[in-house]
Amino acid sequence: MFVSDPKRPLRADARPVRRSRRYKRTLLVFLASSLLFSAVVMLTAFIVDPLQHYRKPTLYSPIYSTEQRYQNPGLARNYDYDTIIIGTSMTENFVPSEVDKALGGKTLKLSMRGSLAFEQYEIARLALSTGKVKQVLWGLDYFALKSTQENQGPFPYYLYDDNFWNDYKYWFNESTYEQAVKGLYRQLKTGNKQSLEYLYNWDWSSTFGKELVLKNYRKVQVMEAAYGGKEDSLESVKASFERYIVPLLQNNPDVKFMFYYPPYSILRHVVWQQTNPERYENQMAMKTWMFEKFNAYPNVSVYDFQAESEWTYNLDLYKDLSHHSQEVNTWIAEAIGRNDAKYRVTPDNVDDTVSLLRRQVDETVVSPDGELHRFRVSLPGAGDAEPGTAPFTRKEMPGDGELLVPAKELAAYLGAVLEWDQATRTLRFKRGAVVLEMAAGSTEARVNGKARQTAYAPVLTGGKTLTPLRFTAEALGLNTEIQELGERTHSIVIKP
């Protein structure tokens, strides 16, 4: 029997062989552990199914994620409904049971805050592919047709297709489980089980009121002044509509589509007119253009609530310039349910709805005490068919009976020539034989060299010089007359 000599050295190749075997064993253990871990994760994801991607839960109470782009696909696949709600945060405060009463049917809300048209297309396409949908209530914001939206992460396309093999992105996504834990925590903390009735609804957690809206108004006047150069072209917006809206109408002729334009506060449009005239004009043009497209489909109806002054001038219904309370969502559903002719857009009134909103924007002014006033300005003989058509892109109300408007626009409207002295910040209006001089920030004026006192000084704001309308017109030889047309509604008529 052979006995190895402990003093005898090992063969030169013995150690590498043993190391190689150890490495192989380690690798096999690692691979086996990885496969086991993956199998456990897959099985957990499939059984627990945090986003209800595969089924509606039966063994436990549903826990819903507030990450709508991730939660909505599972809802669309696995819940019972025949009516869906599509749109941005403007649609989140719809209460499904109230929509059921207004429209008939069983409603599922599939809103996505801050969503773009391609995202709305994906969830609408998925829901429509189930064959369950008979009605679509779609809140269509103009800005959803833009090409990009800030502060949005990557879109989870893998949750919207039928490819099982890319579900690994769902199984191994830590945020999936994080959302489930957060949902469970909210449920345990509040003691309330979640329900689809108030899923995504923020009405209960928000504060509404005129003071908040006016504070937001003053803030965004400054913030949004820089956005004007970043606006998508009208051609790009139209292309987005053609790509993401039209195919759904064409492919689902038996589904009833009800599109509506959300009623922002009137100050939302005022700020766009002041700071982003391209967006303001584009959205007005899109209303007419989109209706022509919609009108080609007998299964489509369109409703416009943006000129409903009883809502849009009541700032207590809003929490900022755009977002309104739940009761407004209820009014919208009820109006659409009864096919209210006041809001239904038709070939005969589509231009009138746009003109009405334009007129409201042109007339709206905020008084020093925070009230919304409407001023209609006309100059008979200057092309005005009726009061209220003066084209001033900015209006401020310094006090009773006066308006501050852009000096350049006022000069053109009055048929005067305007000169600006940058060094002295002086305006010089010339109309016929009359010369009016006023300096920004000063109530001292001169008419043909003679001193005159103004009640309100011209001001520099937002890159424009605003001048008192009535004083300027009268100093240039015109007469002005102010009439009260109703509560906080006034008419200024300028006469030769």
Tab-separated table of C-alpha atoms in Angstrom:
chain	number	residue	atom	x	y	z
A	1	MET	CA	0.000	0.000	0.000
A	2	PHE	CA	1.332	3.334	-1.038
A	3	VAL	CA	1.756	5.965	1.680
A	4	SER	CA	2.595	9.481	0.659
A	5	ASP	CA	5.592	11.097	2.125
A	6	PRO	CA	4.631	14.270	3.965
A	7	LYS	CA	7.974	15.734	3.115
A	8	ARG	CA	7.487	15.040	-0.566
A	9	PRO	CA	6.358	18.181	-2.496
A	10	LEU	CA	3.007	18.145	-4.401
A	11	ARG	CA	2.999	17.964	-8.150
A	12	ALA	CA	3.288	21.353	-9.783
A	13	ASP	CA	-0.244	21.223	-11.293
A	14	ALA	CA	-2.144	20.072	-8.169
A	15	ARG	CA	-2.936	23.495	-6.686
A	16	PRO	CA	-4.362	25.054	-9.886
A	17	VAL	CA	-6.617	22.037	-10.337
A	18	ARG	CA	-7.994	22.356	-6.793
A	19	ARG	CA	-8.507	26.118	-7.250
A	20	SER	CA	-10.313	25.490	-10.521
A	21	ARG	CA	-12.663	23.022	-8.802
A	22	ARG	CA	-13.344	25.475	-5.997
A	23	TYR	CA	-14.132	28.209	-8.511
A	24	LYS	CA	-16.536	25.942	-10.380
A	25	ARG	CA	-18.286	24.946	-7.167
A	26	THR	CA	-18.548	28.594	-6.127
A	27	LEU	CA	-19.895	29.568	-9.530
A	28	LEU	CA	-22.446	26.774	-9.483
A	29	VAL	CA	-23.561	27.742	-5.976
A	30	PHE	CA	-23.836	31.372	-7.056
A	31	LEU	CA	-25.831	30.496	-10.169
A	32	ALA	CA	-28.099	28.168	-8.220
A	33	SER	CA	-28.623	30.811	-5.548
A	34	SER	CA	-29.341	33.446	-8.189
A	35	LEU	CA	-31.838	31.213	-9.927
A	36	LEU	CA	-33.485	30.380	-6.629
A	37	PHE	CA	-33.625	34.034	-5.643
A	38	SER	CA	-35.032	34.962	-9.051
A	39	ALA	CA	-37.610	32.222	-8.796
A	40	VAL	CA	-38.659	33.422	-5.343
A	41	VAL	CA	-38.905	37.028	-6.563
A	42	MET	CA	-40.890	35.979	-9.636
A	43	LEU	CA	-43.216	33.825	-7.580
A	44	THR	CA	-43.671	36.595	-5.009
A	45	ALA	CA	-44.409	39.154	-7.706
A	46	PHE	CA	-46.848	36.798	-9.384
A	47	ILE	CA	-48.679	35.862	-6.177
A	48	VAL	CA	-48.597	39.217	-4.365
A	49	ASP	CA	-48.906	41.145	-7.653
A	50	PRO	CA	-48.488	44.616	-6.057
A	51	LEU	CA	-49.848	46.511	-9.073
A	52	GLN	CA	-52.592	43.962	-9.874
A	53	HIS	CA	-50.872	43.440	-13.197
A	54	TYR	CA	-52.091	39.838	-13.560
A	55	ARG	CA	-55.317	39.720	-11.603
A	56	LYS	CA	-57.680	41.519	-9.269
A	57	PRO	CA	-56.838	40.430	-5.696
A	58	THR	CA	-59.177	37.979	-4.010
A	59	LEU	CA	-57.217	36.846	-0.945
A	60	TYR	CA	-56.536	40.338	0.394
A	61	SER	CA	-57.941	43.863	0.168
A	62	PRO	CA	-56.553	45.775	-2.801
A	63	ILE	CA	-53.688	48.167	-2.144
A	64	TYR	CA	-53.510	50.800	-4.850
A	65	SER	CA	-50.435	52.728	-5.878
A	66	THR	CA	-50.707	56.455	-6.487
A	67	GLU	CA	-48.157	56.077	-9.301
A	68	GLN	CA	-50.808	56.173	-11.990
A	69	ARG	CA	-48.608	55.223	-14.924
A	70	TYR	CA	-47.802	51.967	-13.095
A	71	GLN	CA	-51.176	51.270	-11.484
A	72	ASN	CA	-53.552	52.005	-14.366
A	73	PRO	CA	-52.623	49.072	-16.672
A	74	GLY	CA	-53.620	46.497	-14.038
A	75	LEU	CA	-56.893	48.293	-13.378
A	76	ALA	CA	-57.695	48.422	-17.087
A	77	ARG	CA	-57.004	44.706	-17.539
A	78	ASN	CA	-58.658	43.228	-14.484
A	79	TYR	CA	-61.561	45.385	-13.303
A	80	ASP	CA	-65.167	45.573	-14.480
A	81	TYR	CA	-66.230	48.758	-16.273
A	82	ASP	CA	-67.741	50.040	-19.498
A	83	THR	CA	-66.809	53.726	-19.156
A	84	ILE	CA	-63.297	55.112	-18.725
A	85	ILE	CA	-62.003	58.547	-17.751
A	86	ILE	CA	-58.851	59.708	-19.533
A	87	GLY	CA	-56.900	62.903	-18.884
A	88	THR	CA	-54.522	64.831	-16.675
A	89	SER	CA	-54.913	65.985	-13.066
A	90	MET	CA	-57.914	68.005	-14.238
A	91	THR	CA	-59.836	64.691	-14.328
A	92	GLU	CA	-58.610	63.207	-11.035
A	93	ASN	CA	-61.485	64.625	-8.978
A	94	PHE	CA	-64.202	62.824	-10.886
A	95	VAL	CA	-66.070	60.465	-8.569
A	96	PRO	CA	-66.940	57.305	-10.566
A	97	SER	CA	-70.338	56.800	-8.935
A	98	GLU	CA	-71.332	60.367	-9.860
A	99	VAL	CA	-70.170	59.823	-13.430
A	100	ASP	CA	-72.217	56.615	-13.482
A	101	LYS	CA	-75.342	58.601	-12.587
A	102	ALA	CA	-74.626	61.266	-15.194
A	103	LEU	CA	-73.577	59.081	-18.118
A	104	GLY	CA	-74.970	55.674	-17.234
A	105	GLY	CA	-72.720	52.628	-16.970
A	106	LYS	CA	-69.851	51.600	-14.703
A	107	THR	CA	-66.905	53.993	-14.631
A	108	LEU	CA	-63.179	53.397	-14.128
A	109	LYS	CA	-60.896	56.404	-13.682
A	110	LEU	CA	-57.584	56.087	-15.534
A	111	SER	CA	-56.259	59.621	-15.064
A	112	MET	CA	-52.548	60.445	-15.191
A	113	ARG	CA	-51.418	63.727	-13.707
A	114	GLY	CA	-49.198	65.754	-16.005
A	115	SER	CA	-49.661	63.230	-18.809
A	116	LEU	CA	-48.925	63.804	-22.464
A	117	ALA	CA	-51.008	62.560	-25.364
A	118	PHE	CA	-48.832	59.489	-25.962
A	119	GLU	CA	-49.352	58.357	-22.363
A	120	GLN	CA	-53.092	58.912	-22.569
A	121	TYR	CA	-53.094	56.996	-25.852
A	122	GLU	CA	-51.355	54.006	-24.254
A	123	ILE	CA	-53.820	53.607	-21.397
A	124	ALA	CA	-56.846	54.299	-23.612
A	125	ARG	CA	-55.588	51.774	-26.203
A	126	LEU	CA	-55.064	49.129	-23.507
A	127	ALA	CA	-58.525	49.633	-22.011
A	128	LEU	CA	-60.171	49.642	-25.434
A	129	SER	CA	-58.359	46.413	-26.361
A	130	THR	CA	-60.214	44.578	-23.574
A	131	GLY	CA	-63.503	45.009	-25.427
A	132	LYS	CA	-65.193	46.315	-22.282
A	133	VAL	CA	-65.315	50.008	-23.139
A	134	LYS	CA	-68.513	51.573	-24.427
A	135	GLN	CA	-67.836	55.197	-23.410
A	136	VAL	CA	-64.747	57.372	-23.010
A	137	LEU	CA	-64.849	60.648	-21.051
A	138	TRP	CA	-61.671	62.463	-22.074
A	139	GLY	CA	-60.496	65.749	-20.555
A	140	LEU	CA	-58.245	67.141	-23.277
A	141	ASP	CA	-55.733	69.796	-22.208
A	142	TYR	CA	-53.902	71.645	-24.952
A	143	PHE	CA	-50.549	71.200	-23.224
A	144	ALA	CA	-51.004	67.408	-23.240
A	145	LEU	CA	-50.356	67.619	-26.991
A	146	LYS	CA	-46.854	68.974	-26.417
A	147	SER	CA	-43.831	66.834	-27.228
A	148	THR	CA	-42.277	66.941	-23.756
A	149	GLN	CA	-43.339	67.520	-20.181
A	150	GLU	CA	-41.037	68.414	-17.309
A	151	ASN	CA	-40.438	66.239	-14.235
A	152	GLN	CA	-41.768	63.009	-15.717
A	153	GLY	CA	-39.775	59.792	-15.419
A	154	PRO	CA	-39.537	57.038	-18.054
A	155	PHE	CA	-42.829	55.559	-19.157
A	156	PRO	CA	-43.299	51.830	-18.215
A	157	TYR	CA	-44.269	50.497	-21.642
A	158	TYR	CA	-43.656	46.931	-20.443
A	159	LEU	CA	-46.791	47.140	-18.300
A	160	TYR	CA	-48.927	48.096	-21.297
A	161	ASP	CA	-48.068	45.288	-23.720
A	162	ASP	CA	-48.886	41.564	-23.807
A	163	ASN	CA	-45.280	40.377	-23.853
A	164	PHE	CA	-44.786	38.141	-20.795
A	165	TRP	CA	-41.038	37.963	-21.368
A	166	ASN	CA	-40.394	41.606	-20.537
A	167	ASP	CA	-42.327	41.386	-17.259
A	168	TYR	CA	-38.991	40.891	-15.535
A	169	LYS	CA	-38.909	44.695	-15.395
A	170	TYR	CA	-41.967	44.432	-13.170
A	171	TRP	CA	-40.696	41.505	-11.064
A	172	PHE	CA	-37.286	42.992	-10.305
A	173	ASN	CA	-38.267	46.643	-9.977
A	174	GLU	CA	-37.768	47.695	-6.380
A	175	SER	CA	-40.178	50.603	-6.799
A	176	THR	CA	-42.960	48.066	-7.381
A	177	TYR	CA	-42.565	46.742	-3.851
A	178	GLU	CA	-41.875	50.195	-2.452
A	179	GLN	CA	-45.234	51.389	-3.792
A	180	ALA	CA	-46.962	48.372	-2.247
A	181	VAL	CA	-45.360	49.020	1.149
A	182	LYS	CA	-46.314	52.700	1.014
A	183	GLY	CA	-49.876	51.791	0.129
A	184	LEU	CA	-50.059	49.302	2.994
A	185	TYR	CA	-48.588	51.884	5.367
A	186	ARG	CA	-51.195	54.484	4.358
A	187	GLN	CA	-53.931	51.930	4.875
A	188	LEU	CA	-52.672	50.936	8.331
A	189	LYS	CA	-52.037	54.541	9.371
A	190	THR	CA	-55.457	55.853	8.400
A	191	GLY	CA	-57.411	52.684	9.134
A	192	ASN	CA	-59.257	53.209	5.863
A	193	LYS	CA	-59.273	50.687	3.074
A	194	GLN	CA	-58.593	52.166	-0.322
A	195	SER	CA	-61.274	52.171	-2.978
A	196	LEU	CA	-61.544	53.079	-6.626
A	197	GLU	CA	-64.198	55.663	-5.747
A	198	TYR	CA	-61.626	58.196	-4.529
A	199	LEU	CA	-58.436	56.808	-6.039
A	200	TYR	CA	-56.191	59.687	-7.217
A	201	ASN	CA	-58.712	62.231	-5.857
A	202	TRP	CA	-57.000	65.258	-4.270
A	203	ASP	CA	-60.045	67.403	-3.474
A	204	TRP	CA	-60.107	66.367	0.191
A	205	SER	CA	-56.446	67.243	0.728
A	206	SER	CA	-56.433	70.603	-1.059
A	207	THR	CA	-57.195	74.156	-0.008
A	208	PHE	CA	-59.166	76.321	-2.402
A	209	GLY	CA	-59.758	80.057	-2.405
A	210	LYS	CA	-59.335	83.411	-4.099
A	211	GLU	CA	-56.327	84.418	-1.999
A	212	LEU	CA	-54.359	81.334	-3.042
A	213	VAL	CA	-55.220	81.825	-6.707
A	214	LEU	CA	-54.236	85.496	-6.706
A	215	LYS	CA	-50.952	84.668	-4.985
A	216	ASN	CA	-50.286	82.055	-7.662
A	217	TYR	CA	-51.290	84.556	-10.360
A	218	ARG	CA	-48.732	87.127	-9.246
A	219	LYS	CA	-46.051	84.458	-8.966
A	220	VAL	CA	-46.518	82.876	-12.379
A	221	GLN	CA	-46.660	86.234	-14.123
A	222	VAL	CA	-42.943	86.393	-13.388
A	223	MET	CA	-42.100	82.685	-13.657
A	224	GLU	CA	-43.810	82.013	-16.974
A	225	ALA	CA	-42.379	85.038	-18.743
A	226	ALA	CA	-39.387	82.850	-19.691
A	227	TYR	CA	-41.485	80.107	-21.326
A	228	GLY	CA	-42.472	81.913	-24.486
A	229	GLY	CA	-39.449	80.818	-26.502
A	230	LYS	CA	-39.877	77.137	-25.593
A	231	GLU	CA	-43.318	76.522	-27.050
A	232	ASP	CA	-43.985	73.646	-29.453
A	233	SER	CA	-44.951	74.718	-32.947
A	234	LEU	CA	-48.571	74.465	-34.028
A	235	GLU	CA	-47.536	71.858	-36.607
A	236	SER	CA	-45.973	69.705	-33.870
A	237	VAL	CA	-49.107	69.921	-31.707
A	238	LYS	CA	-51.302	68.960	-34.647
A	239	ALA	CA	-49.033	66.000	-35.421
A	240	SER	CA	-49.397	64.791	-31.834
A	241	PHE	CA	-53.174	64.914	-32.157
A	242	GLU	CA	-53.079	63.014	-35.454
A	243	ARG	CA	-50.788	60.350	-34.025
A	244	TYR	CA	-52.332	59.715	-30.620
A	245	ILE	CA	-56.007	60.740	-30.792
A	246	VAL	CA	-57.260	60.057	-34.305
A	247	PRO	CA	-56.279	56.326	-34.496
A	248	LEU	CA	-58.373	55.540	-31.424
A	249	LEU	CA	-61.423	57.146	-33.023
A	250	GLN	CA	-60.873	55.324	-36.297
A	251	ASN	CA	-60.310	51.909	-34.722
A	252	ASN	CA	-63.247	52.061	-32.293
A	253	PRO	CA	-66.294	53.286	-34.229
A	254	ASP	CA	-68.726	51.625	-31.811
A	255	VAL	CA	-67.313	53.421	-28.752
A	256	LYS	CA	-68.775	56.762	-27.707
A	257	PHE	CA	-66.042	59.380	-27.167
A	258	MET	CA	-66.870	62.506	-25.152
A	259	PHE	CA	-64.050	65.053	-25.238
A	260	TYR	CA	-64.142	68.210	-23.156
A	261	TYR	CA	-61.871	71.209	-22.592
A	262	PRO	CA	-61.310	71.702	-18.829
A	263	PRO	CA	-62.431	75.013	-17.298
A	264	TYR	CA	-59.280	76.681	-15.977
A	265	SER	CA	-59.744	79.911	-14.077
A	266	ILE	CA	-59.905	82.893	-16.431
A	267	LEU	CA	-56.567	84.083	-15.012
A	268	ARG	CA	-54.848	81.020	-16.500
A	269	HIS	CA	-55.638	82.304	-19.988
A	270	VAL	CA	-54.800	85.885	-18.999
A	271	VAL	CA	-51.295	84.841	-17.953
A	272	TRP	CA	-50.774	82.907	-21.193
A	273	GLN	CA	-51.870	85.933	-23.192
A	274	GLN	CA	-49.414	88.111	-21.268
A	275	THR	CA	-46.380	85.833	-21.003
A	276	ASN	CA	-46.742	83.192	-23.724
A	277	PRO	CA	-48.797	84.621	-26.595
A	278	GLU	CA	-47.734	81.770	-28.885
A	279	ARG	CA	-49.328	79.168	-26.599
A	280	TYR	CA	-52.371	81.383	-26.152
A	281	GLU	CA	-52.880	81.751	-29.898
A	282	ASN	CA	-52.057	78.097	-30.619
A	283	GLN	CA	-54.617	76.751	-28.202
A	284	MET	CA	-57.285	79.027	-29.664
A	285	ALA	CA	-56.425	77.876	-33.184
A	286	MET	CA	-56.387	74.226	-32.086
A	287	LYS	CA	-59.960	74.397	-30.834
A	288	THR	CA	-61.282	75.078	-34.314
A	289	TRP	CA	-58.834	72.697	-35.995
A	290	MET	CA	-59.519	69.810	-33.603
A	291	PHE	CA	-63.262	70.209	-33.923
A	292	GLU	CA	-62.999	69.828	-37.689
A	293	LYS	CA	-61.183	66.543	-37.075
A	294	PHE	CA	-63.601	65.377	-34.372
A	295	ASN	CA	-66.635	66.265	-36.457
A	296	ALA	CA	-65.674	63.637	-39.040
A	297	TYR	CA	-66.582	60.881	-36.544
A	298	PRO	CA	-70.254	60.328	-35.618
A	299	ASN	CA	-69.217	58.627	-32.357
A	300	VAL	CA	-67.490	61.779	-31.034
A	301	SER	CA	-68.964	64.730	-29.135
A	302	VAL	CA	-67.051	67.799	-27.918
A	303	TYR	CA	-67.814	70.096	-24.975
A	304	ASP	CA	-66.103	73.380	-24.101
A	305	PHE	CA	-66.311	74.669	-20.513
A	306	GLN	CA	-63.523	77.238	-20.688
A	307	ALA	CA	-65.829	80.234	-21.171
A	308	GLU	CA	-68.267	79.290	-18.379
A	309	SER	CA	-67.804	82.551	-16.472
A	310	GLU	CA	-69.882	81.447	-13.481
A	311	TRP	CA	-67.128	78.927	-12.781
A	312	THR	CA	-63.987	80.485	-14.229
A	313	TYR	CA	-64.489	83.853	-12.516
A	314	ASN	CA	-65.269	82.245	-9.155
A	315	LEU	CA	-61.721	81.874	-7.850
A	316	ASP	CA	-62.948	80.161	-4.685
A	317	LEU	CA	-63.468	77.044	-6.825
A	318	TYR	CA	-59.721	76.805	-7.557
A	319	LYS	CA	-56.535	75.991	-5.695
A	320	ASP	CA	-54.300	77.636	-8.326
A	321	LEU	CA	-54.767	79.074	-11.812
A	322	SER	CA	-55.910	75.765	-13.321
A	323	HIS	CA	-57.051	73.146	-10.820
A	324	HIS	CA	-60.675	73.246	-9.755
A	325	SER	CA	-62.597	71.461	-7.025
A	326	GLN	CA	-64.475	68.179	-7.197
A	327	GLU	CA	-67.847	69.869	-7.494
A	328	VAL	CA	-66.796	71.326	-10.847
A	329	ASN	CA	-65.994	67.812	-12.086
A	330	THR	CA	-69.489	66.783	-11.025
A	331	TRP	CA	-71.031	69.722	-12.906
A	332	ILE	CA	-69.036	68.768	-15.993
A	333	ALA	CA	-70.238	65.151	-15.897
A	334	GLU	CA	-73.841	66.262	-15.402
A	335	ALA	CA	-73.666	68.764	-18.277
A	336	ILE	CA	-72.220	66.157	-20.630
A	337	GLY	CA	-74.756	63.589	-19.438
A	338	ARG	CA	-77.646	65.845	-20.432
A	339	ASN	CA	-75.833	66.943	-23.624
A	340	ASP	CA	-76.192	70.571	-22.562
A	341	ALA	CA	-76.367	72.799	-25.643
A	342	LYS	CA	-74.626	75.582	-23.694
A	343	TYR	CA	-71.377	73.610	-23.791
A	344	ARG	CA	-71.766	71.253	-26.773
A	345	VAL	CA	-69.539	72.393	-29.641
A	346	THR	CA	-71.160	72.280	-33.073
A	347	PRO	CA	-70.208	73.459	-36.574
A	348	ASP	CA	-72.467	76.463	-36.014
A	349	ASN	CA	-70.933	77.661	-32.737
A	350	VAL	CA	-67.301	76.514	-32.749
A	351	ASP	CA	-66.019	79.958	-33.767
A	352	ASP	CA	-68.324	81.660	-31.279
A	353	THR	CA	-66.973	79.612	-28.358
A	354	VAL	CA	-63.449	80.705	-29.231
A	355	SER	CA	-64.491	84.347	-29.667
A	356	LEU	CA	-66.299	84.338	-26.330
A	357	LEU	CA	-63.229	83.107	-24.476
A	358	ARG	CA	-61.021	85.637	-26.268
A	359	ARG	CA	-63.376	88.410	-25.270
A	360	GLN	CA	-63.373	87.348	-21.646
A	361	VAL	CA	-59.566	87.258	-21.590
A	362	ASP	CA	-59.362	90.688	-23.243
A	363	GLU	CA	-61.744	92.148	-20.675
A	364	THR	CA	-60.457	90.618	-17.445
A	365	VAL	CA	-58.601	92.823	-14.962
A	366	VAL	CA	-57.649	92.279	-11.308
A	367	SER	CA	-58.476	95.227	-9.059
A	368	PRO	CA	-56.199	96.359	-6.198
A	369	ASP	CA	-58.504	94.631	-3.711
A	370	GLY	CA	-58.212	91.308	-5.573
A	371	GLU	CA	-61.586	91.299	-7.338
A	372	LEU	CA	-62.003	90.292	-10.976
A	373	HIS	CA	-63.408	93.076	-13.135
A	374	ARG	CA	-64.318	93.133	-16.805
A	375	PHE	CA	-63.585	96.229	-18.915
A	376	ARG	CA	-64.926	96.595	-22.433
A	377	VAL	CA	-63.078	99.251	-24.405
A	378	SER	CA	-64.274	100.583	-27.750
A	379	LEU	CA	-63.432	103.379	-30.131
A	380	PRO	CA	-66.297	103.896	-32.587
A	381	GLY	CA	-64.982	104.473	-36.070
A	382	ALA	CA	-61.721	102.611	-35.336
A	383	GLY	CA	-62.974	99.269	-36.583
A	384	ASP	CA	-64.802	98.172	-33.431
A	385	ALA	CA	-68.013	96.375	-34.291
A	386	GLU	CA	-68.995	96.446	-30.630
A	387	PRO	CA	-67.452	97.221	-27.241
A	388	GLY	CA	-64.852	94.897	-25.863
A	389	THR	CA	-62.568	94.372	-28.834
A	390	ALA	CA	-59.603	96.565	-27.892
A	391	PRO	CA	-56.466	94.430	-28.429
A	392	PHE	CA	-54.531	95.043	-25.210
A	393	THR	CA	-52.305	92.133	-24.185
A	394	ARG	CA	-51.918	93.416	-20.645
A	395	LYS	CA	-54.299	95.313	-18.408
A	396	GLU	CA	-53.994	96.483	-14.821
A	397	MET	CA	-56.507	98.357	-12.709
A	398	PRO	CA	-54.762	100.929	-10.489
A	399	GLY	CA	-58.042	102.340	-9.150
A	400	ASP	CA	-61.656	103.063	-9.968
A	401	GLY	CA	-62.408	104.070	-13.532
A	402	GLU	CA	-58.900	103.724	-14.986
A	403	LEU	CA	-56.863	101.083	-16.768
A	404	LEU	CA	-53.151	100.747	-17.361
A	405	VAL	CA	-52.430	99.258	-20.792
A	406	PRO	CA	-49.294	98.859	-22.959
A	407	ALA	CA	-48.331	102.277	-24.314
A	408	LYS	CA	-47.341	100.940	-27.735
A	409	GLU	CA	-50.657	99.137	-28.197
A	410	LEU	CA	-52.663	102.131	-26.967
A	411	ALA	CA	-50.864	104.496	-29.341
A	412	ALA	CA	-51.661	102.243	-32.299
A	413	TYR	CA	-55.284	101.938	-31.170
A	414	LEU	CA	-55.696	105.712	-30.864
A	415	GLY	CA	-53.904	106.463	-34.128
A	416	ALA	CA	-50.979	108.161	-32.387
A	417	VAL	CA	-47.222	107.963	-32.883
A	418	LEU	CA	-45.174	106.831	-29.872
A	419	GLU	CA	-41.547	107.614	-29.069
A	420	TRP	CA	-39.580	106.251	-26.115
A	421	ASP	CA	-36.597	107.947	-24.512
A	422	GLN	CA	-34.662	105.228	-22.718
A	423	ALA	CA	-32.344	107.611	-20.904
A	424	THR	CA	-35.182	109.499	-19.197
A	425	ARG	CA	-37.751	106.642	-19.428
A	426	THR	CA	-40.142	109.084	-21.060
A	427	LEU	CA	-43.108	108.334	-23.324
A	428	ARG	CA	-43.922	110.836	-26.061
A	429	PHE	CA	-47.297	110.445	-27.808
A	430	LYS	CA	-48.065	112.504	-30.927
A	431	ARG	CA	-51.576	112.698	-32.336
A	432	GLY	CA	-52.239	115.497	-34.777
A	433	ALA	CA	-51.024	118.703	-33.204
A	434	VAL	CA	-51.008	117.290	-29.674
A	435	VAL	CA	-47.861	116.028	-27.946
A	436	LEU	CA	-48.148	114.221	-24.598
A	437	GLU	CA	-45.082	113.406	-22.488
A	438	MET	CA	-45.076	111.146	-19.424
A	439	ALA	CA	-42.225	109.548	-17.500
A	440	ALA	CA	-42.451	106.091	-15.989
A	441	GLY	CA	-43.098	106.288	-12.253
A	442	SER	CA	-44.125	109.968	-12.324
A	443	THR	CA	-47.583	111.497	-12.134
A	444	GLU	CA	-46.233	114.681	-13.770
A	445	ALA	CA	-47.176	114.971	-17.454
A	446	ARG	CA	-46.833	117.644	-20.122
A	447	VAL	CA	-49.303	118.339	-22.938
A	448	ASN	CA	-47.817	120.589	-25.628
A	449	GLY	CA	-45.358	121.736	-22.998
A	450	LYS	CA	-47.946	122.558	-20.337
A	451	ALA	CA	-47.897	120.676	-17.042
A	452	ARG	CA	-50.696	118.185	-16.301
A	453	GLN	CA	-51.195	115.922	-13.323
A	454	THR	CA	-52.177	112.266	-13.711
A	455	ALA	CA	-53.872	110.191	-11.040
A	456	TYR	CA	-51.765	107.153	-11.935
A	457	ALA	CA	-48.216	107.106	-13.251
A	458	PRO	CA	-47.009	104.930	-16.128
A	459	VAL	CA	-45.253	101.788	-14.906
A	460	LEU	CA	-42.624	99.453	-16.312
A	461	THR	CA	-43.552	95.800	-15.892
A	462	GLY	CA	-42.825	92.591	-17.760
A	463	GLY	CA	-40.794	94.405	-20.394
A	464	LYS	CA	-43.651	96.773	-21.231
A	465	THR	CA	-44.550	100.322	-20.241
A	466	LEU	CA	-48.155	100.577	-19.114
A	467	THR	CA	-49.872	103.934	-19.363
A	468	PRO	CA	-53.250	105.184	-18.022
A	469	LEU	CA	-55.752	104.665	-20.844
A	470	ARG	CA	-58.365	107.328	-20.064
A	471	PHE	CA	-55.871	110.039	-19.150
A	472	THR	CA	-53.801	109.380	-22.273
A	473	ALA	CA	-56.824	109.400	-24.591
A	474	GLU	CA	-58.214	112.599	-23.102
A	475	ALA	CA	-54.821	114.346	-23.144
A	476	LEU	CA	-54.577	113.538	-26.864
A	477	GLY	CA	-57.889	115.303	-27.555
A	478	LEU	CA	-60.358	112.448	-27.230
A	479	ASN	CA	-63.254	112.022	-24.827
A	480	THR	CA	-63.843	108.958	-22.700
A	481	GLU	CA	-67.032	107.773	-21.092
A	482	ILE	CA	-67.313	104.964	-18.572
A	483	GLN	CA	-70.531	103.013	-18.121
A	484	GLU	CA	-71.455	100.386	-15.542
A	485	LEU	CA	-72.877	97.300	-17.252
A	486	GLY	CA	-73.316	95.147	-14.174
A	487	GLU	CA	-71.459	93.979	-11.100
A	488	ARG	CA	-67.755	94.631	-11.742
A	489	THR	CA	-68.425	94.941	-15.486
A	490	HIS	CA	-67.588	98.276	-17.109
A	491	SER	CA	-67.500	99.870	-20.560
A	492	ILE	CA	-65.047	102.564	-21.608
A	493	VAL	CA	-66.072	104.297	-24.839
A	494	ILE	CA	-63.498	106.554	-26.465
A	495	LYS	CA	-65.005	109.305	-28.658
A	496	PRO	CA	-63.534	112.035	-30.885
